[in-house]
Amino acid sequence: MESSNPNADDSFIKRDGQMKPLRKVKHNEVMEVGARVWVPVSIAETRVSKRFDCIPSGTLYPNADEIEYLQRLVKYKDYAILVLNKPPKLPVKGSMPVHNSMDALAAAALSYDYDEGPKLVHRLDRESSGLLLMGRTKESINHLHWLFNDLNTAKSSCKAWNDACDAKFQRFWALVIGTPKENEGLICAPLSRILLDDGKTERVILAQNVGLEPSQEAMTEYRVLGPTINGCSWIELRPLTSRKHQLRVHCAEALGTPIVGDYKYGWFVHRKWKQMPRVDIEPMTGEPYKLRRPEGLDVQKGSVLSKVPLLHLHCRELVLPNIAKFLPVLNKKTETLPPAFSAKPDLLRFVASMPKHMKISWNLMSSYLV
């Protein structure tokens, strides 16, 4: 609020051709309808930090810095889709108390030359990071929803589109506590949802197959990327179905190796979490493994050495059909691609870099990864 000091240069306002002094509004004063309030620029125009891993402020009207930050997250854009590298802690879908969700911010900052902003076609957990796909047109959104629906068994008359759909996949990297018994395999473990705290919270569990609650089929391919180092292992996850918290539950309950930083499904292991995990033996030399700690490296940013690590789950790779190429065929229901589109690739492949806390953990523990 402006100062009430009459000697200050900025404490007067010109009104009706006269300079009238401003005054402070008392905390218990009721404002009148039509009253005007002046605030300093430092309050009216907030700025967001330009660090890569910071989160935009909670507003549906991003300022210039926030728009620039969000546009830096965009890895690919054509007339049909947007692909972003979502940072951790940023929710993808908003609710009444959540304003800085990815869908709301994208609608306000990533419309580019379109009248409306892009729409979500699949989701990532708030704490996870990585590749997030959004549709830009009504037609592309409908086809992408179909593509990420587990019931998309119908085939098109276009063989190239069908082949491209069959080749679509997501690949995640995760750091888990412990190591799976087998180096690779397929997890087929149906999931069920239960309500806790009088319905206030929801939890996903492995289905008990007793018929007491509905369940959904859930399948995940996994592969161990290297040996256990300091009690943790890097693994690769490829979900074949799209269930809520599927990867986190499959890691924690099916494999018995919860993801580092997953306090919802791995709380029983994180209760014993120590800032400095135990030292294991190097598989090649038999010597105690020494964590590589580059001089000056700050490990207190949610990495594996932090007291409270962040979730180590990242959607690293995404392969999907080139929607922009096939839309003319899908909309007209013909088998022939227009000449201008035939030279474009059938598939698009994207790879996203890990967030800072996972990069630190990777650098500390990646000596013997394959």
Short mmCIF file of N, CA and C in Angstrom, two decimals, residues 96-245:
data_model
loop_
_atom_site.label_atom_id
_atom_site.label_comp_id
_atom_site.label_asym_id
_atom_site.label_seq_id
_atom_site.Cartn_x
_atom_site.Cartn_y
_atom_site.Cartn_z
N MET A 96 -10.03 -27.59 -7.18
CA MET A 96 -10.39 -26.29 -6.60
C MET A 96 -9.22 -25.63 -5.86
N PRO A 97 -8.44 -26.37 -5.02
CA PRO A 97 -7.34 -25.70 -4.32
C PRO A 97 -6.05 -25.64 -5.15
N VAL A 98 -6.02 -26.26 -6.33
CA VAL A 98 -4.80 -26.31 -7.14
C VAL A 98 -4.98 -25.43 -8.36
N HIS A 99 -4.18 -24.36 -8.44
CA HIS A 99 -4.29 -23.44 -9.58
C HIS A 99 -3.12 -23.59 -10.54
N ASN A 100 -1.96 -24.01 -10.04
CA ASN A 100 -0.80 -24.07 -10.92
C ASN A 100 -0.62 -25.46 -11.51
N SER A 101 -1.70 -26.07 -11.97
CA SER A 101 -1.62 -27.37 -12.61
C SER A 101 -1.19 -27.20 -14.06
N MET A 102 -0.69 -28.30 -14.63
CA MET A 102 -0.18 -28.25 -15.99
C MET A 102 -1.26 -27.90 -17.00
N ASP A 103 -2.46 -28.43 -16.81
CA ASP A 103 -3.52 -28.15 -17.79
C ASP A 103 -3.95 -26.69 -17.75
N ALA A 104 -4.04 -26.11 -16.53
CA ALA A 104 -4.44 -24.71 -16.42
C ALA A 104 -3.36 -23.77 -16.96
N LEU A 105 -2.11 -24.04 -16.61
CA LEU A 105 -1.02 -23.19 -17.08
C LEU A 105 -0.82 -23.32 -18.59
N ALA A 106 -0.96 -24.54 -19.11
CA ALA A 106 -0.81 -24.73 -20.55
C ALA A 106 -1.90 -24.01 -21.32
N ALA A 107 -3.13 -24.04 -20.77
CA ALA A 107 -4.23 -23.34 -21.44
C ALA A 107 -3.97 -21.84 -21.49
N ALA A 108 -3.28 -21.32 -20.48
CA ALA A 108 -3.03 -19.88 -20.43
C ALA A 108 -1.75 -19.46 -21.15
N ALA A 109 -0.78 -20.38 -21.28
CA ALA A 109 0.54 -19.97 -21.78
C ALA A 109 0.98 -20.70 -23.04
N LEU A 110 0.36 -21.81 -23.40
CA LEU A 110 0.86 -22.62 -24.51
C LEU A 110 -0.14 -22.75 -25.65
N SER A 111 -1.02 -21.78 -25.79
CA SER A 111 -1.96 -21.83 -26.91
C SER A 111 -1.31 -21.40 -28.21
N TYR A 112 -0.21 -20.62 -28.10
CA TYR A 112 0.49 -20.11 -29.27
C TYR A 112 -0.51 -19.38 -30.18
N ASP A 113 -0.69 -19.81 -31.43
CA ASP A 113 -1.58 -19.08 -32.34
C ASP A 113 -2.98 -19.68 -32.38
N TYR A 114 -3.31 -20.55 -31.44
CA TYR A 114 -4.63 -21.15 -31.40
C TYR A 114 -5.52 -20.38 -30.44
N ASP A 115 -6.84 -20.49 -30.65
CA ASP A 115 -7.78 -19.82 -29.77
C ASP A 115 -7.84 -20.47 -28.39
N GLU A 116 -7.60 -21.78 -28.32
CA GLU A 116 -7.64 -22.49 -27.06
C GLU A 116 -6.30 -23.18 -26.82
N GLY A 117 -6.01 -23.40 -25.54
CA GLY A 117 -4.78 -24.08 -25.18
C GLY A 117 -4.89 -25.59 -25.37
N PRO A 118 -3.77 -26.30 -25.27
CA PRO A 118 -3.78 -27.76 -25.45
C PRO A 118 -4.46 -28.46 -24.28
N LYS A 119 -4.87 -29.70 -24.52
CA LYS A 119 -5.58 -30.49 -23.52
C LYS A 119 -4.79 -31.76 -23.20
N LEU A 120 -4.86 -32.19 -21.94
CA LEU A 120 -4.20 -33.41 -21.52
C LEU A 120 -4.84 -34.64 -22.17
N VAL A 121 -4.01 -35.61 -22.55
CA VAL A 121 -4.53 -36.87 -23.07
C VAL A 121 -4.08 -38.05 -22.23
N HIS A 122 -3.10 -37.85 -21.35
CA HIS A 122 -2.72 -38.85 -20.36
C HIS A 122 -2.10 -38.10 -19.19
N ARG A 123 -1.78 -38.80 -18.11
CA ARG A 123 -1.33 -38.12 -16.89
C ARG A 123 -0.05 -38.73 -16.35
N LEU A 124 0.67 -37.91 -15.59
CA LEU A 124 1.78 -38.34 -14.78
C LEU A 124 1.49 -37.93 -13.34
N ASP A 125 2.00 -38.70 -12.40
CA ASP A 125 1.81 -38.33 -11.00
C ASP A 125 2.46 -36.98 -10.72
N ARG A 126 1.94 -36.29 -9.74
CA ARG A 126 2.46 -34.97 -9.38
C ARG A 126 3.95 -35.01 -9.06
N GLU A 127 4.39 -36.03 -8.30
CA GLU A 127 5.79 -36.10 -7.87
C GLU A 127 6.72 -36.61 -8.95
N SER A 128 6.19 -37.26 -9.98
CA SER A 128 7.03 -37.81 -11.04
C SER A 128 7.33 -36.73 -12.08
N SER A 129 8.20 -37.07 -13.02
CA SER A 129 8.62 -36.11 -14.04
C SER A 129 8.66 -36.81 -15.39
N GLY A 130 8.90 -36.02 -16.44
CA GLY A 130 9.12 -36.62 -17.74
C GLY A 130 8.13 -36.20 -18.80
N LEU A 131 8.09 -36.99 -19.87
CA LEU A 131 7.37 -36.64 -21.09
C LEU A 131 5.86 -36.67 -20.89
N LEU A 132 5.24 -35.55 -21.22
CA LEU A 132 3.79 -35.39 -21.09
C LEU A 132 3.25 -34.95 -22.44
N LEU A 133 2.22 -35.65 -22.92
CA LEU A 133 1.64 -35.40 -24.24
C LEU A 133 0.33 -34.64 -24.10
N MET A 134 0.13 -33.64 -24.96
CA MET A 134 -1.10 -32.86 -24.98
C MET A 134 -1.57 -32.70 -26.41
N GLY A 135 -2.89 -32.70 -26.59
CA GLY A 135 -3.48 -32.51 -27.92
C GLY A 135 -3.87 -31.05 -28.14
N ARG A 136 -3.75 -30.60 -29.39
CA ARG A 136 -4.00 -29.19 -29.70
C ARG A 136 -5.32 -28.95 -30.43
N THR A 137 -5.87 -29.97 -31.07
CA THR A 137 -7.14 -29.82 -31.78
C THR A 137 -8.13 -30.85 -31.27
N LYS A 138 -9.39 -30.63 -31.52
CA LYS A 138 -10.42 -31.56 -31.07
C LYS A 138 -10.21 -32.93 -31.68
N GLU A 139 -9.84 -32.97 -32.98
CA GLU A 139 -9.64 -34.25 -33.65
C GLU A 139 -8.45 -35.00 -33.08
N SER A 140 -7.33 -34.29 -32.89
CA SER A 140 -6.15 -34.97 -32.36
C SER A 140 -6.37 -35.43 -30.92
N ILE A 141 -7.09 -34.65 -30.13
CA ILE A 141 -7.37 -35.03 -28.75
C ILE A 141 -8.20 -36.32 -28.71
N ASN A 142 -9.20 -36.42 -29.57
CA ASN A 142 -10.04 -37.62 -29.61
C ASN A 142 -9.22 -38.85 -29.97
N HIS A 143 -8.37 -38.74 -30.98
CA HIS A 143 -7.56 -39.88 -31.40
C HIS A 143 -6.51 -40.25 -30.35
N LEU A 144 -5.95 -39.26 -29.66
CA LEU A 144 -4.97 -39.54 -28.63
C LEU A 144 -5.61 -40.18 -27.41
N HIS A 145 -6.82 -39.73 -27.05
CA HIS A 145 -7.55 -40.39 -25.97
C HIS A 145 -7.78 -41.87 -26.31
N TRP A 146 -8.15 -42.10 -27.56
CA TRP A 146 -8.36 -43.49 -28.00
C TRP A 146 -7.05 -44.27 -27.92
N LEU A 147 -5.96 -43.63 -28.31
CA LEU A 147 -4.66 -44.29 -28.35
C LEU A 147 -4.21 -44.71 -26.95
N PHE A 148 -4.49 -43.88 -25.93
CA PHE A 148 -4.06 -44.19 -24.57
C PHE A 148 -5.13 -44.92 -23.77
N ASN A 149 -6.20 -45.31 -24.44
CA ASN A 149 -7.24 -46.12 -23.79
C ASN A 149 -6.87 -47.58 -23.93
N ASP A 150 -6.92 -48.31 -22.83
CA ASP A 150 -6.56 -49.72 -22.86
C ASP A 150 -7.54 -50.58 -23.67
N LEU A 151 -8.66 -50.01 -24.06
CA LEU A 151 -9.68 -50.77 -24.80
C LEU A 151 -9.67 -50.44 -26.29
N ASN A 152 -8.57 -49.88 -26.80
CA ASN A 152 -8.51 -49.45 -28.20
C ASN A 152 -8.20 -50.64 -29.12
N THR A 153 -9.15 -51.57 -29.21
CA THR A 153 -8.95 -52.77 -30.02
C THR A 153 -9.40 -52.59 -31.46
N ALA A 154 -10.21 -51.57 -31.75
CA ALA A 154 -10.70 -51.36 -33.10
C ALA A 154 -9.56 -50.96 -34.03
N LYS A 155 -9.59 -51.45 -35.23
CA LYS A 155 -8.55 -51.18 -36.21
C LYS A 155 -9.07 -50.23 -37.28
N SER A 156 -8.14 -49.42 -37.81
CA SER A 156 -8.47 -48.51 -38.90
C SER A 156 -8.25 -49.22 -40.24
N SER A 157 -8.77 -48.63 -41.30
CA SER A 157 -8.53 -49.18 -42.64
C SER A 157 -7.13 -48.85 -43.15
N CYS A 158 -6.41 -47.98 -42.41
CA CYS A 158 -5.05 -47.58 -42.80
C CYS A 158 -4.05 -48.48 -42.07
N LYS A 159 -3.36 -49.34 -42.80
CA LYS A 159 -2.42 -50.28 -42.19
C LYS A 159 -1.25 -49.56 -41.52
N ALA A 160 -0.76 -48.48 -42.13
CA ALA A 160 0.37 -47.75 -41.55
C ALA A 160 0.00 -47.18 -40.18
N TRP A 161 -1.23 -46.69 -40.04
CA TRP A 161 -1.68 -46.17 -38.74
C TRP A 161 -1.78 -47.30 -37.72
N ASN A 162 -2.30 -48.44 -38.11
CA ASN A 162 -2.41 -49.57 -37.20
C ASN A 162 -1.02 -50.02 -36.72
N ASP A 163 -0.07 -50.09 -37.65
CA ASP A 163 1.29 -50.49 -37.28
C ASP A 163 1.92 -49.48 -36.33
N ALA A 164 1.67 -48.20 -36.58
CA ALA A 164 2.22 -47.15 -35.73
C ALA A 164 1.61 -47.22 -34.33
N CYS A 165 0.33 -47.52 -34.24
CA CYS A 165 -0.33 -47.65 -32.93
C CYS A 165 0.25 -48.82 -32.15
N ASP A 166 0.53 -49.93 -32.85
CA ASP A 166 1.11 -51.09 -32.19
C ASP A 166 2.51 -50.81 -31.67
N ALA A 167 3.22 -49.84 -32.28
CA ALA A 167 4.59 -49.53 -31.88
C ALA A 167 4.66 -48.49 -30.76
N LYS A 168 3.54 -47.94 -30.36
CA LYS A 168 3.52 -46.89 -29.33
C LYS A 168 3.92 -47.46 -27.97
N PHE A 169 4.75 -46.74 -27.22
CA PHE A 169 5.10 -47.16 -25.86
C PHE A 169 5.66 -45.98 -25.07
N GLN A 170 5.66 -46.15 -23.74
CA GLN A 170 6.32 -45.25 -22.80
C GLN A 170 7.37 -46.04 -22.04
N ARG A 171 8.50 -45.41 -21.76
CA ARG A 171 9.55 -46.08 -21.00
C ARG A 171 9.99 -45.16 -19.87
N PHE A 172 9.95 -45.68 -18.64
CA PHE A 172 10.30 -44.93 -17.45
C PHE A 172 11.62 -45.45 -16.88
N TRP A 173 12.34 -44.56 -16.20
CA TRP A 173 13.48 -44.96 -15.39
C TRP A 173 13.13 -44.68 -13.94
N ALA A 174 13.52 -45.60 -13.06
CA ALA A 174 13.24 -45.44 -11.64
C ALA A 174 14.41 -45.98 -10.84
N LEU A 175 14.63 -45.38 -9.68
CA LEU A 175 15.60 -45.88 -8.71
C LEU A 175 14.82 -46.51 -7.58
N VAL A 176 15.05 -47.81 -7.34
CA VAL A 176 14.28 -48.53 -6.34
C VAL A 176 15.19 -48.97 -5.19
N ILE A 177 14.58 -49.20 -4.05
CA ILE A 177 15.29 -49.68 -2.87
C ILE A 177 15.32 -51.21 -2.93
N GLY A 178 16.50 -51.79 -2.99
CA GLY A 178 16.65 -53.22 -3.18
C GLY A 178 16.83 -53.54 -4.65
N THR A 179 16.63 -54.79 -5.02
CA THR A 179 16.73 -55.20 -6.42
C THR A 179 15.76 -56.34 -6.66
N PRO A 180 15.09 -56.40 -7.80
CA PRO A 180 14.17 -57.51 -8.10
C PRO A 180 14.92 -58.84 -8.15
N LYS A 181 14.21 -59.92 -7.87
CA LYS A 181 14.83 -61.24 -7.89
C LYS A 181 15.29 -61.61 -9.30
N GLU A 182 14.52 -61.24 -10.31
CA GLU A 182 14.89 -61.50 -11.70
C GLU A 182 15.31 -60.20 -12.35
N ASN A 183 16.28 -60.28 -13.27
CA ASN A 183 16.79 -59.08 -13.92
C ASN A 183 15.80 -58.44 -14.89
N GLU A 184 14.86 -59.21 -15.38
CA GLU A 184 13.82 -58.67 -16.26
C GLU A 184 12.62 -59.59 -16.21
N GLY A 185 11.48 -59.04 -16.61
CA GLY A 185 10.28 -59.85 -16.58
C GLY A 185 9.04 -59.03 -16.87
N LEU A 186 7.88 -59.67 -16.79
CA LEU A 186 6.58 -59.05 -17.01
C LEU A 186 5.76 -59.19 -15.74
N ILE A 187 5.29 -58.06 -15.22
CA ILE A 187 4.43 -58.05 -14.03
C ILE A 187 2.98 -58.04 -14.49
N CYS A 188 2.24 -59.06 -14.15
CA CYS A 188 0.80 -59.12 -14.43
C CYS A 188 0.09 -59.15 -13.08
N ALA A 189 -0.25 -57.99 -12.57
CA ALA A 189 -0.83 -57.88 -11.24
C ALA A 189 -1.98 -56.89 -11.27
N PRO A 190 -3.24 -57.37 -11.27
CA PRO A 190 -4.40 -56.46 -11.29
C PRO A 190 -4.41 -55.55 -10.07
N LEU A 191 -4.99 -54.36 -10.25
CA LEU A 191 -5.02 -53.35 -9.19
C LEU A 191 -6.45 -53.04 -8.78
N SER A 192 -6.60 -52.69 -7.52
CA SER A 192 -7.89 -52.25 -6.99
C SER A 192 -7.69 -50.94 -6.24
N ARG A 193 -8.76 -50.17 -6.12
CA ARG A 193 -8.72 -48.92 -5.37
C ARG A 193 -9.55 -49.07 -4.10
N ILE A 194 -8.99 -48.59 -3.00
CA ILE A 194 -9.72 -48.60 -1.74
C ILE A 194 -9.72 -47.19 -1.16
N LEU A 195 -10.72 -46.89 -0.36
CA LEU A 195 -10.84 -45.59 0.28
C LEU A 195 -10.44 -45.68 1.74
N LEU A 196 -9.71 -44.69 2.22
CA LEU A 196 -9.25 -44.64 3.60
C LEU A 196 -9.70 -43.32 4.22
N ASP A 197 -9.58 -43.23 5.54
CA ASP A 197 -9.91 -42.00 6.26
C ASP A 197 -11.31 -41.51 5.94
N ASP A 198 -12.28 -42.44 6.03
CA ASP A 198 -13.69 -42.10 5.76
C ASP A 198 -13.87 -41.54 4.36
N GLY A 199 -13.14 -42.09 3.42
CA GLY A 199 -13.31 -41.69 2.03
C GLY A 199 -12.53 -40.47 1.62
N LYS A 200 -11.70 -39.92 2.51
CA LYS A 200 -10.95 -38.70 2.19
C LYS A 200 -9.75 -38.98 1.29
N THR A 201 -9.15 -40.14 1.41
CA THR A 201 -7.99 -40.49 0.60
C THR A 201 -8.24 -41.81 -0.11
N GLU A 202 -7.52 -41.98 -1.22
CA GLU A 202 -7.64 -43.18 -2.03
C GLU A 202 -6.28 -43.85 -2.13
N ARG A 203 -6.28 -45.17 -2.13
CA ARG A 203 -5.05 -45.93 -2.23
C ARG A 203 -5.24 -47.07 -3.22
N VAL A 204 -4.21 -47.31 -4.03
CA VAL A 204 -4.23 -48.39 -5.01
C VAL A 204 -3.46 -49.57 -4.43
N ILE A 205 -4.04 -50.76 -4.51
CA ILE A 205 -3.40 -51.96 -3.97
C ILE A 205 -3.47 -53.07 -5.01
N LEU A 206 -2.69 -54.13 -4.81
CA LEU A 206 -2.83 -55.31 -5.64
C LEU A 206 -4.16 -55.98 -5.34
N ALA A 207 -4.88 -56.34 -6.40
CA ALA A 207 -6.18 -56.98 -6.22
C ALA A 207 -6.02 -58.34 -5.53
N GLN A 208 -6.93 -58.64 -4.63
CA GLN A 208 -6.85 -59.88 -3.86
C GLN A 208 -7.57 -61.04 -4.53
N ASN A 209 -8.30 -60.75 -5.63
CA ASN A 209 -9.01 -61.78 -6.39
C ASN A 209 -10.01 -62.55 -5.53
N VAL A 210 -10.67 -61.85 -4.63
CA VAL A 210 -11.68 -62.48 -3.79
C VAL A 210 -13.08 -62.01 -4.15
N GLY A 211 -13.17 -61.13 -5.14
CA GLY A 211 -14.46 -60.68 -5.61
C GLY A 211 -15.12 -59.64 -4.75
N LEU A 212 -14.41 -59.12 -3.74
CA LEU A 212 -15.01 -58.13 -2.86
C LEU A 212 -14.91 -56.72 -3.40
N GLU A 213 -13.95 -56.48 -4.31
CA GLU A 213 -13.81 -55.15 -4.87
C GLU A 213 -13.47 -55.27 -6.35
N PRO A 214 -13.89 -54.29 -7.16
CA PRO A 214 -13.56 -54.35 -8.59
C PRO A 214 -12.06 -54.18 -8.79
N SER A 215 -11.54 -54.80 -9.84
CA SER A 215 -10.12 -54.71 -10.14
C SER A 215 -9.92 -54.40 -11.61
N GLN A 216 -8.73 -53.90 -11.93
CA GLN A 216 -8.37 -53.58 -13.30
C GLN A 216 -7.09 -54.31 -13.66
N GLU A 217 -7.05 -54.85 -14.86
CA GLU A 217 -5.85 -55.52 -15.33
C GLU A 217 -4.70 -54.51 -15.43
N ALA A 218 -3.53 -54.89 -14.98
CA ALA A 218 -2.36 -54.01 -15.04
C ALA A 218 -1.12 -54.84 -15.35
N MET A 219 -0.38 -54.42 -16.38
CA MET A 219 0.81 -55.14 -16.82
C MET A 219 1.96 -54.16 -17.02
N THR A 220 3.13 -54.56 -16.57
CA THR A 220 4.33 -53.73 -16.67
C THR A 220 5.53 -54.61 -17.00
N GLU A 221 6.25 -54.26 -18.05
CA GLU A 221 7.54 -54.90 -18.32
C GLU A 221 8.63 -54.15 -17.55
N TYR A 222 9.62 -54.88 -17.05
CA TYR A 222 10.70 -54.23 -16.32
C TYR A 222 12.03 -54.85 -16.69
N ARG A 223 13.10 -54.09 -16.48
CA ARG A 223 14.46 -54.56 -16.74
C ARG A 223 15.40 -53.85 -15.78
N VAL A 224 16.25 -54.60 -15.11
CA VAL A 224 17.23 -54.03 -14.19
C VAL A 224 18.40 -53.49 -14.99
N LEU A 225 18.80 -52.25 -14.73
CA LEU A 225 19.85 -51.60 -15.52
C LEU A 225 21.25 -51.84 -14.99
N GLY A 226 21.38 -52.36 -13.79
CA GLY A 226 22.72 -52.56 -13.24
C GLY A 226 22.65 -53.22 -11.88
N PRO A 227 23.79 -53.43 -11.22
CA PRO A 227 23.82 -54.10 -9.91
C PRO A 227 23.30 -53.20 -8.80
N THR A 228 23.06 -53.79 -7.66
CA THR A 228 22.65 -53.02 -6.49
C THR A 228 23.84 -52.22 -5.96
N ILE A 229 23.64 -50.93 -5.84
CA ILE A 229 24.70 -50.04 -5.37
C ILE A 229 24.17 -49.26 -4.18
N ASN A 230 24.82 -49.45 -3.03
CA ASN A 230 24.38 -48.79 -1.81
C ASN A 230 22.91 -49.06 -1.52
N GLY A 231 22.49 -50.30 -1.76
CA GLY A 231 21.14 -50.72 -1.41
C GLY A 231 20.07 -50.35 -2.41
N CYS A 232 20.43 -49.73 -3.53
CA CYS A 232 19.45 -49.28 -4.51
C CYS A 232 19.82 -49.78 -5.91
N SER A 233 18.81 -49.85 -6.78
CA SER A 233 19.02 -50.33 -8.15
C SER A 233 18.25 -49.44 -9.13
N TRP A 234 18.86 -49.18 -10.27
CA TRP A 234 18.17 -48.50 -11.36
C TRP A 234 17.44 -49.53 -12.20
N ILE A 235 16.16 -49.28 -12.48
CA ILE A 235 15.40 -50.19 -13.33
C ILE A 235 14.65 -49.40 -14.40
N GLU A 236 14.33 -50.11 -15.46
CA GLU A 236 13.55 -49.53 -16.57
C GLU A 236 12.17 -50.16 -16.54
N LEU A 237 11.14 -49.33 -16.68
CA LEU A 237 9.75 -49.78 -16.61
C LEU A 237 9.02 -49.39 -17.89
N ARG A 238 8.26 -50.34 -18.42
CA ARG A 238 7.46 -50.06 -19.61
C ARG A 238 6.02 -50.51 -19.35
N PRO A 239 5.13 -49.59 -19.00
CA PRO A 239 3.74 -49.98 -18.72
C PRO A 239 3.01 -50.38 -20.00
N LEU A 240 2.33 -51.51 -19.94
CA LEU A 240 1.52 -51.98 -21.07
C LEU A 240 0.06 -51.62 -20.89
N THR A 241 -0.31 -51.17 -19.69
CA THR A 241 -1.63 -50.64 -19.40
C THR A 241 -1.45 -49.30 -18.69
N SER A 242 -2.52 -48.54 -18.60
CA SER A 242 -2.43 -47.18 -18.03
C SER A 242 -3.34 -47.08 -16.81
N ARG A 243 -2.85 -47.56 -15.68
CA ARG A 243 -3.62 -47.50 -14.44
C ARG A 243 -2.99 -46.48 -13.49
N LYS A 244 -3.83 -45.90 -12.65
CA LYS A 244 -3.35 -44.94 -11.67
C LYS A 244 -2.34 -45.60 -10.74
N HIS A 245 -1.18 -44.97 -10.57
CA HIS A 245 -0.11 -45.43 -9.66
C HIS A 245 0.36 -46.84 -9.98
#
